[in-house]
Amino acid sequence: MFYLLVMSALLGLGLTKEESRAARLADVLEPRLAANAIRIHTLSEQIAKLKEKIHEAEKFDPMTIFHGFDDRVSDLEGTHCDDERQFQCGGHSRQCISDLLVCDGKRDCHDGQDEDEDVCSMEPLEAGNVYTGNAHWTACAPLPDQPTKLRIIATKRPKFFKARVYVQAIITVTNTVDNKTVDEDIEVKGSYNFGRRRLFLKRSADNVPAGKHRLVNVCFFHKTDHKLLECGLLLEGSRTECAKQHFSLEEHEDEDEKDDHKDDHKDD
């Protein structure tokens, strides 16, 4: 009996020591586990943010950014052509040709740049394209900035003169009158010059109020991003710039009158 009591006491003492060791071990491990859990959570958040940044970066084409910088450098350097109505073929040769020869169906540049698919793209002029922006007045009239839309209605590219595209459009200007917004639609017509990426638009003389000068829009598409358009609003006679307009392609409206988009550049 005494032997059993002694053995029980010893076993109890042993269990107590094991439990004590386990408790001490837990005291050491639990803070470490908690610290590791915090580190893992922090790393998970950082990984999630990196994934988000990578996802956002996928929206930007590196070549587009590169070409954008290249365009800025080219604008600073100039074309080195003798006439602004000439088209520089690019490359190291600095060859210049008349803009009348650009996108006419025949290669006139040594490198064929004048017939390049991107240079001759009709995509910016598709009927239904809507460009939105603002007109910032700098002269001619003390007007506040005006929200403005440019909607392409129809285009026609004559077979006998492929270097130009005739364009019909509607410019919608939003004005504030008596604390109310009023939209004014202005029908304009003009032409697009592939060689200069230049869009020229003006309203008909019948739509010009008596005693007022006719305004014209002289616009240039971005060389590598056809969704961007910068315009100057000028007095037709003196060519005084009254306002600057910055547009970007907002949407493409599908219209029922698809026949209005007459692209005659294809051969029969």
Coordinates of C-alpha atoms in Angstrom, one line a residue:
M1 CA 0.0 0.0 0.0
F2 CA 2.7 2.4 0.9
Y3 CA 4.5 1.4 -2.3
L4 CA 1.4 2.4 -4.3
L5 CA 1.2 5.7 -2.6
V6 CA 4.8 6.5 -3.3
M7 CA 4.4 5.5 -7.0
S8 CA 1.3 7.7 -7.4
A9 CA 3.1 10.6 -5.9
L10 CA 6.0 10.2 -8.2
L11 CA 3.8 9.9 -11.2
G12 CA 1.8 13.0 -10.1
L13 CA 5.1 14.8 -9.7
G14 CA 6.2 13.7 -13.2
L15 CA 2.9 14.9 -14.8
T16 CA 3.2 18.2 -13.0
K17 CA 6.7 18.7 -14.3
E18 CA 5.6 17.8 -17.9
E19 CA 2.6 20.1 -17.7
S20 CA 4.9 22.8 -16.4
R21 CA 7.3 22.3 -19.3
A22 CA 4.4 22.4 -21.8
A23 CA 3.2 25.6 -20.2
R24 CA 6.6 27.2 -20.5
L25 CA 7.0 26.0 -24.1
A26 CA 3.6 27.5 -24.9
D27 CA 4.6 30.8 -23.4
V28 CA 7.6 30.8 -25.7
L29 CA 5.8 29.5 -28.9
E30 CA 2.6 31.5 -28.7
P31 CA 4.2 34.9 -29.1
R32 CA 6.3 33.6 -32.0
L33 CA 3.3 32.1 -33.7
A34 CA 1.4 35.4 -33.2
A35 CA 4.4 37.4 -34.6
N36 CA 4.6 35.0 -37.6
A37 CA 0.8 35.4 -38.1
I38 CA 1.2 39.2 -38.2
R39 CA 4.1 38.9 -40.6
I40 CA 2.1 36.5 -42.9
H41 CA -0.9 38.9 -42.8
T42 CA 1.4 41.9 -43.7
L43 CA 3.0 39.9 -46.5
S44 CA -0.4 38.9 -47.8
E45 CA -1.5 42.5 -47.9
Q46 CA 1.7 43.5 -49.7
I47 CA 1.2 40.7 -52.2
A48 CA -2.4 41.8 -52.8
K49 CA -1.3 45.4 -53.4
L50 CA 1.4 44.2 -55.8
K51 CA -1.1 42.1 -57.7
E52 CA -3.4 45.2 -58.0
K53 CA -0.5 47.3 -59.3
I54 CA 0.4 44.6 -61.8
H55 CA -3.3 44.5 -62.9
E56 CA -3.3 48.2 -63.3
A57 CA 0.0 48.2 -65.2
E58 CA -1.5 45.7 -67.7
K59 CA -3.8 48.5 -68.9
F60 CA -0.8 50.5 -70.2
D61 CA 1.1 49.4 -73.3
P62 CA 4.8 50.1 -72.8
M63 CA 5.2 50.7 -76.5
T64 CA 2.5 53.4 -76.5
I65 CA 4.3 55.1 -73.6
F66 CA 7.6 54.8 -75.5
H67 CA 6.1 56.2 -78.7
G68 CA 4.5 59.0 -76.7
F69 CA 8.0 60.1 -75.4
D70 CA 9.3 59.7 -79.0
D71 CA 6.5 61.9 -80.3
R72 CA 7.4 64.6 -77.8
V73 CA 11.1 64.5 -78.7
S74 CA 10.1 64.7 -82.4
D75 CA 7.9 67.7 -81.8
L76 CA 10.7 69.5 -80.0
E77 CA 13.2 68.6 -82.8
G78 CA 10.8 69.4 -85.6
T79 CA 10.4 67.6 -88.9
H80 CA 13.4 69.3 -90.6
C81 CA 11.1 69.6 -93.7
D82 CA 11.1 72.9 -95.6
D83 CA 7.3 73.2 -95.6
E84 CA 4.8 72.4 -92.9
R85 CA 2.7 70.8 -95.6
Q86 CA 5.4 68.1 -96.1
F87 CA 5.4 64.7 -94.5
Q88 CA 8.6 63.3 -92.9
C89 CA 9.1 59.7 -93.7
G90 CA 11.0 59.0 -90.5
G91 CA 14.2 57.1 -90.0
H92 CA 17.7 58.5 -90.4
S93 CA 17.2 59.7 -94.0
R94 CA 14.9 62.6 -93.0
Q95 CA 13.1 62.3 -96.3
C96 CA 10.2 64.7 -96.8
I97 CA 7.4 64.4 -99.3
S98 CA 4.2 66.4 -100.0
D99 CA 1.3 65.5 -97.7
L100 CA -0.7 65.1 -100.9
L101 CA 1.2 61.9 -101.5
V102 CA 0.5 60.4 -98.1
C103 CA -2.0 57.5 -98.1
D104 CA -2.7 57.9 -101.8
G105 CA -2.1 54.1 -102.4
K106 CA 1.5 54.5 -103.7
R107 CA 4.7 54.2 -101.8
D108 CA 6.6 57.5 -102.1
C109 CA 8.8 57.2 -99.0
H110 CA 11.9 55.0 -99.2
D111 CA 10.6 53.1 -96.1
G112 CA 7.0 53.1 -97.2
Q113 CA 6.0 55.1 -94.1
D114 CA 3.6 57.2 -96.2
E115 CA 1.4 54.1 -96.7
D116 CA 1.8 52.7 -93.2
E117 CA -1.3 51.2 -91.8
D118 CA -1.3 53.3 -88.7
V119 CA -0.7 56.6 -90.6
C120 CA -3.5 55.8 -93.0
S121 CA -6.0 54.5 -90.3
M122 CA -9.6 55.6 -90.7
E123 CA -10.3 54.5 -87.1
P124 CA -10.2 58.1 -85.6
L125 CA -12.8 59.2 -88.1
E126 CA -15.4 56.4 -87.8
A127 CA -18.9 57.7 -88.0
G128 CA -20.3 57.5 -84.4
N129 CA -17.1 58.4 -82.7
V130 CA -17.7 60.9 -79.9
Y131 CA -14.9 63.0 -78.5
T132 CA -15.4 65.0 -75.3
G133 CA -13.5 67.8 -73.8
N134 CA -13.5 71.5 -72.9
A135 CA -13.0 74.7 -74.7
H136 CA -10.7 77.1 -72.8
W137 CA -11.1 80.6 -74.1
T138 CA -8.0 82.8 -74.2
A139 CA -9.2 85.6 -76.5
C140 CA -12.0 87.0 -78.7
A141 CA -14.6 86.7 -75.9
P142 CA -14.6 86.7 -72.1
L143 CA -16.2 83.2 -71.8
P144 CA -15.8 80.6 -69.2
D145 CA -14.6 77.1 -70.0
Q146 CA -17.2 75.2 -72.0
P147 CA -17.8 71.5 -72.0
T148 CA -17.7 70.4 -75.6
K149 CA -18.4 67.3 -77.7
L150 CA -17.4 66.5 -81.2
R151 CA -19.4 63.7 -82.9
I152 CA -18.4 62.3 -86.3
I153 CA -21.5 62.0 -88.4
A154 CA -20.2 60.8 -91.8
T155 CA -17.0 60.6 -93.9
K156 CA -16.2 60.2 -97.5
R157 CA -12.8 59.3 -99.0
P158 CA -12.8 60.0 -102.8
K159 CA -11.0 57.4 -105.0
F160 CA -9.4 60.1 -107.1
F161 CA -8.0 61.9 -104.0
K162 CA -7.3 59.4 -101.3
A163 CA -5.0 61.7 -99.3
R164 CA -8.0 63.5 -98.0
V165 CA -11.2 62.5 -96.2
Y166 CA -14.3 64.7 -96.2
V167 CA -15.9 64.9 -92.8
Q168 CA -19.3 65.9 -91.4
A169 CA -19.6 66.4 -87.7
I170 CA -21.7 68.0 -85.0
I171 CA -20.1 70.0 -82.2
T172 CA -22.1 70.3 -79.1
V173 CA -21.3 73.2 -76.8
T174 CA -22.7 73.4 -73.3
N175 CA -23.4 77.0 -72.0
T176 CA -24.9 78.2 -68.7
V177 CA -27.8 80.7 -69.2
D178 CA -29.7 81.9 -66.2
N179 CA -28.2 79.2 -64.1
K180 CA -29.4 76.6 -66.5
T181 CA -27.3 74.5 -68.9
V182 CA -28.2 74.8 -72.5
D183 CA -26.7 72.6 -75.3
E184 CA -26.0 74.2 -78.7
D185 CA -25.5 71.8 -81.6
I186 CA -23.3 73.2 -84.4
E187 CA -23.1 71.4 -87.8
V188 CA -19.7 71.5 -89.3
K189 CA -17.9 70.2 -92.4
G190 CA -14.3 69.9 -93.3
S191 CA -11.5 67.5 -94.2
Y192 CA -8.8 65.3 -92.7
N193 CA -5.2 65.4 -93.8
F194 CA -3.4 62.0 -93.2
G195 CA 0.1 63.5 -93.6
R196 CA -0.4 66.1 -90.9
R197 CA -3.0 64.2 -88.8
R198 CA -5.0 67.5 -89.2
L199 CA -8.8 67.8 -89.0
F200 CA -10.2 71.1 -90.3
L201 CA -13.9 71.9 -89.6
K202 CA -16.0 74.9 -90.1
R203 CA -19.7 75.8 -90.0
S204 CA -21.5 76.8 -93.1
A205 CA -22.0 80.6 -93.8
D206 CA -25.7 80.1 -93.4
N207 CA -25.2 79.1 -89.7
V208 CA -23.2 82.1 -88.8
P209 CA -25.2 84.9 -87.1
A210 CA -25.2 88.2 -88.9
G211 CA -22.3 90.5 -87.8
K212 CA -20.3 87.7 -86.3
H213 CA -17.1 86.1 -87.5
R214 CA -17.0 82.5 -88.5
L215 CA -15.0 80.2 -86.3
V216 CA -13.1 77.2 -87.5
N217 CA -11.7 74.2 -85.7
V218 CA -8.1 73.2 -86.5
C219 CA -7.4 69.9 -84.8
F220 CA -4.5 67.5 -84.7
F221 CA -4.7 63.9 -83.6
H222 CA -2.0 62.4 -81.4
K223 CA 0.5 60.5 -83.5
T224 CA 0.4 57.3 -81.5
D225 CA -2.8 57.6 -79.6
H226 CA -5.7 58.3 -82.0
K227 CA -8.1 58.8 -79.1
L228 CA -6.5 62.1 -78.2
L229 CA -7.3 65.3 -80.2
E230 CA -6.1 68.8 -79.6
C231 CA -7.8 71.7 -81.4
G232 CA -7.6 75.5 -81.8
L233 CA -10.8 77.5 -82.3
L234 CA -9.8 80.3 -84.7
L235 CA -11.4 83.3 -86.4
E236 CA -11.5 82.3 -90.0
G237 CA -10.3 85.6 -91.5
S238 CA -7.5 86.5 -89.2
R239 CA -6.7 83.1 -87.8
T240 CA -6.6 84.5 -84.3
E241 CA -6.9 81.7 -81.8
C242 CA -9.8 82.3 -79.5
A243 CA -9.8 79.0 -77.5
K244 CA -8.0 75.8 -77.1
Q245 CA -9.9 72.5 -77.1
H246 CA -8.7 69.2 -75.7
F247 CA -10.7 66.1 -76.6
S248 CA -10.5 62.4 -75.9
L249 CA -12.6 59.6 -77.5
E250 CA -15.4 58.9 -75.1
E251 CA -17.4 56.3 -77.0
H252 CA -18.5 55.0 -80.3
E253 CA -22.2 55.4 -81.1
D254 CA -23.6 52.8 -83.4
E255 CA -26.0 54.6 -85.8
D256 CA -28.7 53.2 -88.0
E257 CA -27.5 55.2 -90.9
K258 CA -24.3 53.1 -91.6
D259 CA -24.5 54.1 -95.2
D260 CA -23.5 57.7 -94.1
H261 CA -20.0 56.4 -93.5
K262 CA -18.9 56.2 -97.1
D263 CA -15.3 55.0 -97.4
D264 CA -14.5 55.0 -101.1
H265 CA -10.8 54.1 -100.7
K266 CA -11.4 50.4 -101.6
D267 CA -10.9 49.5 -105.3
D268 CA -13.9 48.1 -107.2

